[in-house]
Amino acid sequence: MPDSKKVGPHPSYVEIRKEFITEAKIQEFLSSARVSAAREDAARLQGVAWIDNVRKALRLPLKTFGTAAVSYHKFRLAHAEVDYNYNEAAAASLFIACKIEDTLKRSREILCAAYNLRVSPAEQVAQDDPIFENSSKVAIGMERLVLEAIGFDFRSRFPQKLIAKMCKFYGLPRNTIYRTAIDISIDMYRTFAPLKMTTIVMAVACIELSCLLHAQPFPSASPVGADSKQEAYANNLMRLAKRPYVMETLQDLLDLYAQNHAATILGQRFTIENFISVRLGLNQESNALSFPRYCSPDLWAPNNNGDDPDDSKKKWGSDSPELPRAPPTGPKAQQSNKSTPKTPKTPQTPDEMNGDATRGGPGRAKAGMKEGTLRYMLDVERAEGEQTVVDTFFRDDFEDIEVEEEIRVDNRRR
């Protein structure tokens, strides 16, 4: 059969959802958007504030707010700001979060609650009002874009539950340390920390900042009179909450409170001088221990705590497998002594976040596709195994064979 004809169906394109996104990758996405830092901060804070206000009006739980805020951040990283308004993206993100967390709300309910927050009680309308017809269609239409931006990964991390457990375990005051830590965890969604950090790192950072603001020592050991199980629990907490990552989260929070003090919950209870004094102490600790401002996933590798460096690279979005490989579309490229794929690496190869190597993630990847299906996978090992199997059908093996042959040479002169 000629090489120009394809054999079998297209193997499809695969995008691997990464559990975490590094700060370097976030800055790369933002820089490619060519948006100023002030405008980026304004869009990020306005979108999360919109979600928070509507969440309170609809009395949705914190887990729905957290999922919506994370989805909003990922959507902004995957799409240029000129393609949408922040309130449309926030409405679509909250609409998706309600479905993910099983707190179902119609798109009209969300839009109606947002509208009624802006008008007086006499001007409030019902959710079936015709003014929500077009905006409801826009929110439903953007639902697919948000799902592609999050890579159809519905896993979320909520530090609030762990904050409650840790405060109870260490016997911290409920009306001061615990309540302030919960407010900090809500403010944290106004930063990119939930995209970068684990649940335990975020919980420890919130409790530590709350203790620093209330001038109380942060508990770093097990409580007095603890048994063996409690001591093991406390040791695991401190082992998993690596100090450089906790320090980065604290610095992100302090940046938020210093630069956007009025847009936060704690900004109404503490002055900016309180946060500056806390930051001075943390800066001294960072300088003494030579902690970087932004950590990299390589810090997980040189440890003896049982963490798997290879697994951490997969979670943090490094060493992505070269998926997918397309079927042959042209003449064979022959190379000796090696196996060569018929088609080079395609432009839709997954990136560190959700998909292709260019900014825009899955939405931009699909724009360049002429055929094939775009599929999302969460298991890296399964994707690598699938790639190995598929490559056997689209790979040519060549072997050089040397043959000795005698050639007669006529030495007679003419």
CSV table of C-alpha atoms in Angstrom, one decimal:
chain,number,residue,atom,x,y,z
A,1,MET,CA,0.0,0.0,0.0
A,2,PRO,CA,1.4,3.5,-0.8
A,3,ASP,CA,2.8,5.5,2.1
A,4,SER,CA,0.4,8.4,1.3
A,5,LYS,CA,-2.5,6.3,2.4
A,6,LYS,CA,-3.0,6.0,6.1
A,7,VAL,CA,-3.6,2.7,7.7
A,8,GLY,CA,-6.1,2.5,10.4
A,9,PRO,CA,-7.8,5.3,12.4
A,10,HIS,CA,-5.9,8.3,13.7
A,11,PRO,CA,-4.4,7.5,17.2
A,12,SER,CA,-5.9,10.7,18.5
A,13,TYR,CA,-4.2,13.5,20.6
A,14,VAL,CA,-3.7,13.1,24.3
A,15,GLU,CA,-3.3,15.8,26.9
A,16,ILE,CA,-2.1,14.9,30.3
A,17,ARG,CA,-3.5,16.9,33.2
A,18,LYS,CA,-0.8,18.0,35.6
A,19,GLU,CA,-1.8,18.2,39.3
A,20,PHE,CA,0.4,21.3,40.0
A,21,ILE,CA,1.7,24.3,38.1
A,22,THR,CA,5.0,25.9,38.9
A,23,GLU,CA,5.4,29.6,39.3
A,24,ALA,CA,7.8,29.7,36.3
A,25,LYS,CA,5.1,28.2,34.1
A,26,ILE,CA,2.5,30.6,35.4
A,27,GLN,CA,4.7,33.6,34.6
A,28,GLU,CA,5.3,32.1,31.2
A,29,PHE,CA,1.6,32.0,30.4
A,30,LEU,CA,1.1,35.5,31.7
A,31,SER,CA,4.0,37.0,29.8
A,32,SER,CA,2.8,35.5,26.6
A,33,ALA,CA,-0.5,37.3,27.1
A,34,ARG,CA,1.3,40.7,27.0
A,35,VAL,CA,-0.8,42.0,29.9
A,36,SER,CA,0.6,44.4,32.4
A,37,ALA,CA,1.0,43.3,36.0
A,38,ALA,CA,-1.5,45.8,37.3
A,39,ARG,CA,-4.1,44.7,34.8
A,40,GLU,CA,-3.5,41.1,35.5
A,41,ASP,CA,-3.9,41.6,39.3
A,42,ALA,CA,-7.1,43.6,38.7
A,43,ALA,CA,-8.7,40.9,36.5
A,44,ARG,CA,-7.7,38.2,39.0
A,45,LEU,CA,-9.0,40.0,42.0
A,46,GLN,CA,-12.2,41.1,40.4
A,47,GLY,CA,-13.0,37.7,39.1
A,48,VAL,CA,-12.4,36.0,42.5
A,49,ALA,CA,-14.4,38.8,44.3
A,50,TRP,CA,-17.3,38.2,41.9
A,51,ILE,CA,-17.3,34.5,42.6
A,52,ASP,CA,-17.1,35.1,46.4
A,53,ASN,CA,-19.9,37.6,46.4
A,54,VAL,CA,-22.2,35.4,44.3
A,55,ARG,CA,-21.3,32.4,46.4
A,56,LYS,CA,-22.4,34.2,49.6
A,57,ALA,CA,-25.6,35.3,48.0
A,58,LEU,CA,-26.4,31.8,46.9
A,59,ARG,CA,-25.1,30.4,50.2
A,60,LEU,CA,-22.8,27.9,48.5
A,61,PRO,CA,-20.1,26.1,50.6
A,62,LEU,CA,-16.4,27.0,50.6
A,63,LYS,CA,-15.5,24.0,48.5
A,64,THR,CA,-17.6,25.3,45.7
A,65,PHE,CA,-15.9,28.7,46.0
A,66,GLY,CA,-12.5,27.1,46.0
A,67,THR,CA,-13.2,24.9,42.9
A,68,ALA,CA,-14.6,27.9,41.1
A,69,ALA,CA,-11.6,30.1,41.9
A,70,VAL,CA,-9.1,27.5,40.8
A,71,SER,CA,-11.1,26.9,37.5
A,72,TYR,CA,-11.1,30.7,36.9
A,73,HIS,CA,-7.3,30.9,37.3
A,74,LYS,CA,-6.7,28.1,35.0
A,75,PHE,CA,-9.1,29.5,32.4
A,76,ARG,CA,-7.3,32.8,32.5
A,77,LEU,CA,-4.0,31.1,32.0
A,78,ALA,CA,-5.3,29.2,29.0
A,79,HIS,CA,-7.1,32.0,27.1
A,80,ALA,CA,-6.2,35.5,26.2
A,81,GLU,CA,-7.9,38.2,28.2
A,82,VAL,CA,-9.3,39.9,25.0
A,83,ASP,CA,-11.4,36.9,24.3
A,84,TYR,CA,-13.7,37.3,27.3
A,85,ASN,CA,-14.9,39.5,30.1
A,86,TYR,CA,-13.8,38.5,33.6
A,87,ASN,CA,-17.5,38.3,34.8
A,88,GLU,CA,-18.3,35.9,32.0
A,89,ALA,CA,-15.4,33.7,32.9
A,90,ALA,CA,-16.2,33.9,36.6
A,91,ALA,CA,-19.9,32.9,35.9
A,92,ALA,CA,-18.9,29.9,33.8
A,93,SER,CA,-16.3,28.8,36.4
A,94,LEU,CA,-18.9,29.0,39.2
A,95,PHE,CA,-21.4,27.2,37.1
A,96,ILE,CA,-18.9,24.3,36.5
A,97,ALA,CA,-17.9,24.3,40.2
A,98,CYS,CA,-21.5,23.8,41.2
A,99,LYS,CA,-21.7,20.7,39.1
A,100,ILE,CA,-18.4,19.4,40.3
A,101,GLU,CA,-19.2,19.8,44.0
A,102,ASP,CA,-22.8,18.6,43.6
A,103,THR,CA,-24.3,22.0,44.7
A,104,LEU,CA,-26.3,22.4,41.5
A,105,LYS,CA,-27.3,25.9,40.4
A,106,ARG,CA,-28.7,26.9,37.1
A,107,SER,CA,-26.8,29.5,35.1
A,108,ARG,CA,-29.8,31.9,35.4
A,109,GLU,CA,-29.6,31.6,39.2
A,110,ILE,CA,-26.0,32.6,39.3
A,111,LEU,CA,-26.5,35.5,36.9
A,112,CYS,CA,-29.6,36.7,38.7
A,113,ALA,CA,-27.8,36.6,42.1
A,114,ALA,CA,-24.9,38.7,40.6
A,115,TYR,CA,-27.4,41.2,39.1
A,116,ASN,CA,-29.4,41.6,42.3
A,117,LEU,CA,-26.2,42.4,44.2
A,118,ARG,CA,-25.7,45.5,42.1
A,119,VAL,CA,-29.2,47.0,42.3
A,120,SER,CA,-31.5,48.1,45.1
A,121,PRO,CA,-34.1,45.7,46.6
A,122,ALA,CA,-36.8,47.5,44.6
A,123,GLU,CA,-35.1,46.8,41.3
A,124,GLN,CA,-34.3,43.2,41.9
A,125,VAL,CA,-35.6,40.7,39.4
A,126,ALA,CA,-36.4,37.0,39.2
A,127,GLN,CA,-34.2,34.4,37.5
A,128,ASP,CA,-36.6,33.8,34.7
A,129,ASP,CA,-36.4,37.4,33.6
A,130,PRO,CA,-35.6,37.8,29.8
A,131,ILE,CA,-32.5,40.0,30.5
A,132,PHE,CA,-30.6,36.9,31.4
A,133,GLU,CA,-31.3,35.1,28.1
A,134,ASN,CA,-28.1,36.1,26.3
A,135,SER,CA,-25.8,36.0,29.3
A,136,SER,CA,-27.1,32.6,30.2
A,137,LYS,CA,-26.2,31.3,26.7
A,138,VAL,CA,-22.7,32.8,27.0
A,139,ALA,CA,-22.1,31.1,30.3
A,140,ILE,CA,-23.3,27.7,29.0
A,141,GLY,CA,-21.2,28.2,25.8
A,142,MET,CA,-18.1,29.0,27.9
A,143,GLU,CA,-18.6,25.9,30.0
A,144,ARG,CA,-16.8,23.8,27.4
A,145,LEU,CA,-13.8,26.2,27.4
A,146,VAL,CA,-13.5,26.0,31.2
A,147,LEU,CA,-13.6,22.2,31.1
A,148,GLU,CA,-10.9,22.2,28.5
A,149,ALA,CA,-8.8,24.7,30.5
A,150,ILE,CA,-9.0,22.5,33.7
A,151,GLY,CA,-8.3,19.4,31.5
A,152,PHE,CA,-11.5,17.7,32.7
A,153,ASP,CA,-9.7,17.2,36.1
A,154,PHE,CA,-12.2,17.5,38.9
A,155,ARG,CA,-9.8,17.0,41.7
A,156,SER,CA,-9.6,19.9,44.1
A,157,ARG,CA,-7.7,20.7,47.3
A,158,PHE,CA,-9.4,22.2,50.3
A,159,PRO,CA,-7.2,23.3,53.2
A,160,GLN,CA,-10.1,24.3,55.4
A,161,LYS,CA,-10.8,20.8,56.7
A,162,LEU,CA,-7.2,20.2,57.5
A,163,ILE,CA,-7.0,23.6,59.2
A,164,ALA,CA,-9.8,22.6,61.5
A,165,LYS,CA,-8.1,19.3,62.3
A,166,MET,CA,-4.7,20.9,63.0
A,167,CYS,CA,-6.2,23.6,65.2
A,168,LYS,CA,-8.1,21.0,67.3
A,169,PHE,CA,-5.0,18.8,67.4
A,170,TYR,CA,-2.7,21.5,68.7
A,171,GLY,CA,-5.4,23.1,70.9
A,172,LEU,CA,-5.3,26.5,69.2
A,173,PRO,CA,-7.9,29.1,70.2
A,174,ARG,CA,-11.0,28.9,68.0
A,175,ASN,CA,-12.1,32.5,68.1
A,176,THR,CA,-8.7,33.9,67.1
A,177,ILE,CA,-6.3,31.5,65.4
A,178,TYR,CA,-8.8,29.3,63.8
A,179,ARG,CA,-11.1,32.0,62.5
A,180,THR,CA,-8.2,34.0,61.1
A,181,ALA,CA,-6.7,31.0,59.5
A,182,ILE,CA,-10.0,30.2,57.7
A,183,ASP,CA,-10.2,33.8,56.5
A,184,ILE,CA,-6.6,33.6,55.2
A,185,SER,CA,-7.5,30.4,53.4
A,186,ILE,CA,-10.3,32.2,51.6
A,187,ASP,CA,-8.0,35.1,50.7
A,188,MET,CA,-5.4,32.6,49.4
A,189,TYR,CA,-7.7,31.9,46.4
A,190,ARG,CA,-7.0,35.4,45.3
A,191,THR,CA,-3.4,34.2,44.6
A,192,PHE,CA,-2.0,31.4,42.5
A,193,ALA,CA,-1.0,29.4,45.6
A,194,PRO,CA,-3.8,26.8,45.2
A,195,LEU,CA,-2.4,26.0,41.8
A,196,LYS,CA,1.1,25.4,43.1
A,197,MET,CA,0.9,23.9,46.6
A,198,THR,CA,-0.5,20.8,48.3
A,199,THR,CA,-3.3,20.9,50.8
A,200,ILE,CA,-1.0,20.4,53.8
A,201,VAL,CA,1.4,23.2,52.7
A,202,MET,CA,-1.6,25.6,52.3
A,203,ALA,CA,-3.0,24.6,55.7
A,204,VAL,CA,0.3,25.1,57.6
A,205,ALA,CA,0.9,28.4,55.9
A,206,CYS,CA,-2.5,29.7,56.9
A,207,ILE,CA,-2.2,28.6,60.5
A,208,GLU,CA,1.4,30.0,60.8
A,209,LEU,CA,0.4,33.4,59.4
A,210,SER,CA,-2.6,33.5,61.8
A,211,CYS,CA,-0.3,32.7,64.7
A,212,LEU,CA,2.2,35.4,63.6
A,213,LEU,CA,-0.6,38.0,63.3
A,214,HIS,CA,-1.9,37.2,66.8
A,215,ALA,CA,1.7,37.1,68.2
A,216,GLN,CA,1.4,33.5,69.3
A,217,PRO,CA,4.1,30.8,68.6
A,218,PHE,CA,3.4,28.3,65.9
A,219,PRO,CA,3.3,24.7,67.2
A,220,SER,CA,6.1,22.8,65.6
A,221,ALA,CA,6.0,19.7,67.8
A,222,SER,CA,3.4,17.4,69.2
A,223,PRO,CA,1.3,18.6,72.1
A,224,VAL,CA,2.3,17.9,75.7
A,225,GLY,CA,1.2,14.4,76.8
A,226,ALA,CA,0.7,13.1,73.3
A,227,ASP,CA,0.7,9.4,72.7
A,228,SER,CA,2.7,7.6,70.0
A,229,LYS,CA,0.0,8.0,67.3
A,230,GLN,CA,-0.3,11.7,68.0
A,231,GLU,CA,3.5,12.2,67.8
A,232,ALA,CA,3.6,10.3,64.5
A,233,TYR,CA,0.8,12.5,63.2
A,234,ALA,CA,2.7,15.7,64.1
A,235,ASN,CA,5.9,14.4,62.7
A,236,ASN,CA,4.2,13.6,59.4
A,237,LEU,CA,2.7,17.0,59.2
A,238,MET,CA,6.0,18.7,59.6
A,239,ARG,CA,7.7,16.3,57.2
A,240,LEU,CA,5.1,16.8,54.4
A,241,ALA,CA,4.9,20.5,54.8
A,242,LYS,CA,8.4,21.3,53.5
A,243,ARG,CA,9.6,24.7,54.8
A,244,PRO,CA,10.6,26.2,51.4
A,245,TYR,CA,7.1,25.7,50.0
A,246,VAL,CA,5.4,27.0,53.2
A,247,MET,CA,7.6,30.1,53.0
A,248,GLU,CA,6.7,30.6,49.3
A,249,THR,CA,3.0,30.4,50.2
A,250,LEU,CA,3.5,32.9,53.1
A,251,GLN,CA,5.3,35.3,50.8
A,252,ASP,CA,2.4,35.0,48.2
A,253,LEU,CA,-0.1,35.9,50.9
A,254,LEU,CA,1.9,38.8,52.2
A,255,ASP,CA,2.3,40.1,48.7
A,256,LEU,CA,-1.5,40.0,48.4
A,257,TYR,CA,-2.0,41.8,51.7
A,258,ALA,CA,0.6,44.4,51.0
A,259,GLN,CA,-0.4,45.3,47.4
A,260,ASN,CA,-4.2,44.8,47.6
A,261,HIS,CA,-4.9,45.3,51.2
A,262,ALA,CA,-8.4,46.6,50.8
A,263,ALA,CA,-9.5,43.8,48.5
A,264,THR,CA,-9.0,41.1,51.2
A,265,ILE,CA,-10.9,39.9,54.2
A,266,LEU,CA,-8.1,40.3,56.6
A,267,GLY,CA,-7.5,43.8,55.3
A,268,GLN,CA,-10.5,45.0,57.3
A,269,ARG,CA,-9.1,43.5,60.6
A,270,PHE,CA,-5.4,44.1,60.4
A,271,THR,CA,-3.4,47.1,59.3
A,272,ILE,CA,-0.7,47.0,56.6
A,273,GLU,CA,1.9,47.6,59.3
A,274,ASN,CA,1.0,44.2,60.9
A,275,PHE,CA,1.8,42.4,57.7
A,276,ILE,CA,5.0,44.4,57.1
A,277,SER,CA,6.3,43.4,60.6
A,278,VAL,CA,5.5,39.8,59.9
A,279,ARG,CA,7.2,39.9,56.6
A,280,LEU,CA,10.4,41.3,58.0
A,281,GLY,CA,10.8,38.3,60.3
A,282,LEU,CA,10.1,35.9,57.5
A,283,ASN,CA,12.6,37.6,55.2
A,284,GLN,CA,15.3,37.2,57.9
A,285,GLU,CA,14.5,33.5,58.1
A,286,SER,CA,14.6,33.1,54.3
A,287,ASN,CA,17.9,34.8,54.1
A,288,ALA,CA,19.4,32.8,56.9
A,289,LEU,CA,18.3,29.5,55.4
A,290,SER,CA,18.9,30.6,51.7
A,291,PHE,CA,15.4,29.8,50.7
A,292,PRO,CA,14.5,30.9,47.1
A,293,ARG,CA,11.5,33.1,46.6
A,294,TYR,CA,9.9,30.6,44.2
A,295,CYS,CA,10.6,26.9,44.7
A,296,SER,CA,11.0,24.3,42.0
A,297,PRO,CA,9.8,20.7,42.1
A,298,ASP,CA,13.5,19.6,42.2
A,299,LEU,CA,13.4,20.2,46.0
A,300,TRP,CA,11.4,17.1,46.3
A,301,ALA,CA,14.2,14.9,44.9
A,302,PRO,CA,17.1,15.1,47.4
A,303,ASN,CA,15.2,13.9,50.4
A,304,ASN,CA,15.1,10.8,52.5
A,305,ASN,CA,11.5,11.0,53.5
A,306,GLY,CA,10.2,8.4,51.1
A,307,ASP,CA,9.0,10.8,48.5
A,308,ASP,CA,9.4,9.6,44.9
A,309,PRO,CA,11.3,12.1,42.8
A,310,ASP,CA,9.9,10.7,39.5
A,311,ASP,CA,6.4,10.9,40.8
A,312,SER,CA,6.9,14.5,42.0
A,313,LYS,CA,8.1,15.4,38.5
A,314,LYS,CA,4.9,13.9,37.0
A,315,LYS,CA,2.7,15.8,39.4
A,316,TRP,CA,4.5,19.1,39.0
A,317,GLY,CA,4.4,19.0,35.2
A,318,SER,CA,7.9,18.2,34.2
A,319,ASP,CA,9.2,15.4,31.9
A,320,SER,CA,5.9,15.2,30.0
A,321,PRO,CA,5.8,12.2,27.6
A,322,GLU,CA,5.9,13.1,24.0
A,323,LEU,CA,2.2,12.5,23.2
A,324,PRO,CA,0.8,12.1,20.6
A,325,ARG,CA,2.4,10.9,17.5
A,326,ALA,CA,0.4,11.2,14.3
A,327,PRO,CA,0.1,8.6,11.5
A,328,PRO,CA,2.3,8.8,8.4
A,329,THR,CA,1.3,11.5,5.9
A,330,GLY,CA,4.3,11.5,3.5
A,331,PRO,CA,7.2,9.5,2.2
A,332,LYS,CA,9.3,7.5,4.6
A,333,ALA,CA,12.2,9.2,6.3
A,334,GLN,CA,15.0,6.6,6.2
A,335,GLN,CA,17.8,6.6,8.7
A,336,SER,CA,20.2,3.8,9.2
A,337,ASN,CA,20.8,1.8,12.4
A,338,LYS,CA,17.8,3.2,14.3
A,339,SER,CA,14.0,3.1,14.5
A,340,THR,CA,12.5,6.3,13.3
A,341,PRO,CA,8.9,7.4,13.7
A,342,LYS,CA,7.2,8.3,10.4
A,343,THR,CA,6.0,11.6,11.7
A,344,PRO,CA,8.0,14.1,13.8
A,345,LYS,CA,6.6,15.5,17.0
A,346,THR,CA,3.4,17.3,16.3
A,347,PRO,CA,2.5,20.9,17.3
A,348,GLN,CA,-0.1,19.5,19.7
A,349,THR,CA,2.4,17.9,22.1
A,350,PRO,CA,1.3,18.3,25.7
A,351,ASP,CA,2.7,21.2,27.7
A,352,GLU,CA,3.4,21.6,31.4
A,353,MET,CA,-0.1,22.6,32.3
A,354,ASN,CA,-2.8,20.9,30.3
A,355,GLY,CA,-1.8,20.4,26.7
A,356,ASP,CA,0.2,21.9,23.9
A,357,ALA,CA,3.6,23.5,23.9
A,358,THR,CA,2.2,27.0,23.1
A,359,ARG,CA,0.1,29.2,25.4
A,360,GLY,CA,-3.6,28.5,25.1
A,361,GLY,CA,-3.6,24.9,26.2
A,362,PRO,CA,-6.3,22.7,24.7
A,363,GLY,CA,-8.2,25.4,23.0
A,364,ARG,CA,-5.2,26.5,20.9
A,365,ALA,CA,-4.2,22.8,20.3
A,366,LYS,CA,-7.6,22.0,18.7
A,367,ALA,CA,-7.4,25.0,16.5
A,368,GLY,CA,-4.5,23.4,14.5
A,369,MET,CA,-6.0,20.0,14.3
A,370,LYS,CA,-7.2,18.7,11.0
A,371,GLU,CA,-8.3,15.3,12.1
A,372,GLY,CA,-8.2,13.0,15.2
A,373,THR,CA,-9.7,13.3,18.6
A,374,LEU,CA,-8.4,15.2,21.5
A,375,ARG,CA,-8.5,13.2,24.7
A,376,TYR,CA,-7.7,14.1,28.3
A,377,MET,CA,-5.9,11.7,30.7
A,378,LEU,CA,-4.9,12.0,34.3
A,379,ASP,CA,-2.7,8.9,34.6
A,380,VAL,CA,0.7,9.6,33.2
A,381,GLU,CA,1.8,6.0,33.3
A,382,ARG,CA,-1.2,4.9,31.4
A,383,ALA,CA,-0.6,7.6,28.7
A,384,GLU,CA,3.0,6.5,28.4
A,385,GLY,CA,2.0,2.8,28.0
A,386,GLU,CA,-0.5,3.8,25.4
A,387,GLN,CA,2.1,5.7,23.5
A,388,THR,CA,4.4,2.7,23.5
A,389,VAL,CA,1.7,0.5,22.0
A,390,VAL,CA,0.7,3.0,19.4
A,391,ASP,CA,4.2,3.7,18.3
A,392,THR,CA,4.7,0.1,17.3
A,393,PHE,CA,2.1,0.6,14.5
A,394,PHE,CA,3.6,3.9,13.2
A,395,ARG,CA,7.3,3.1,13.3
A,396,ASP,CA,9.6,1.7,10.6
A,397,ASP,CA,12.6,-0.4,11.5
A,398,PHE,CA,15.6,-0.3,9.2
A,399,GLU,CA,18.7,-2.5,9.2
A,400,ASP,CA,21.9,-2.1,7.3
A,401,ILE,CA,23.3,-5.3,5.7
A,402,GLU,CA,26.8,-5.5,4.4
A,403,VAL,CA,27.4,-7.8,1.4
A,404,GLU,CA,30.8,-8.6,0.0
A,405,GLU,CA,31.0,-9.0,-3.7
A,406,GLU,CA,34.1,-9.5,-5.9
A,407,ILE,CA,34.5,-7.1,-8.8
A,408,ARG,CA,36.9,-8.0,-11.6
A,409,VAL,CA,39.2,-5.2,-12.7
A,410,ASP,CA,40.5,-5.2,-16.3
A,411,ASN,CA,44.1,-4.2,-16.2
A,412,ARG,CA,44.7,-4.5,-19.9
A,413,ARG,CA,45.9,-1.3,-21.6
A,414,ARG,CA,44.0,-0.1,-24.6
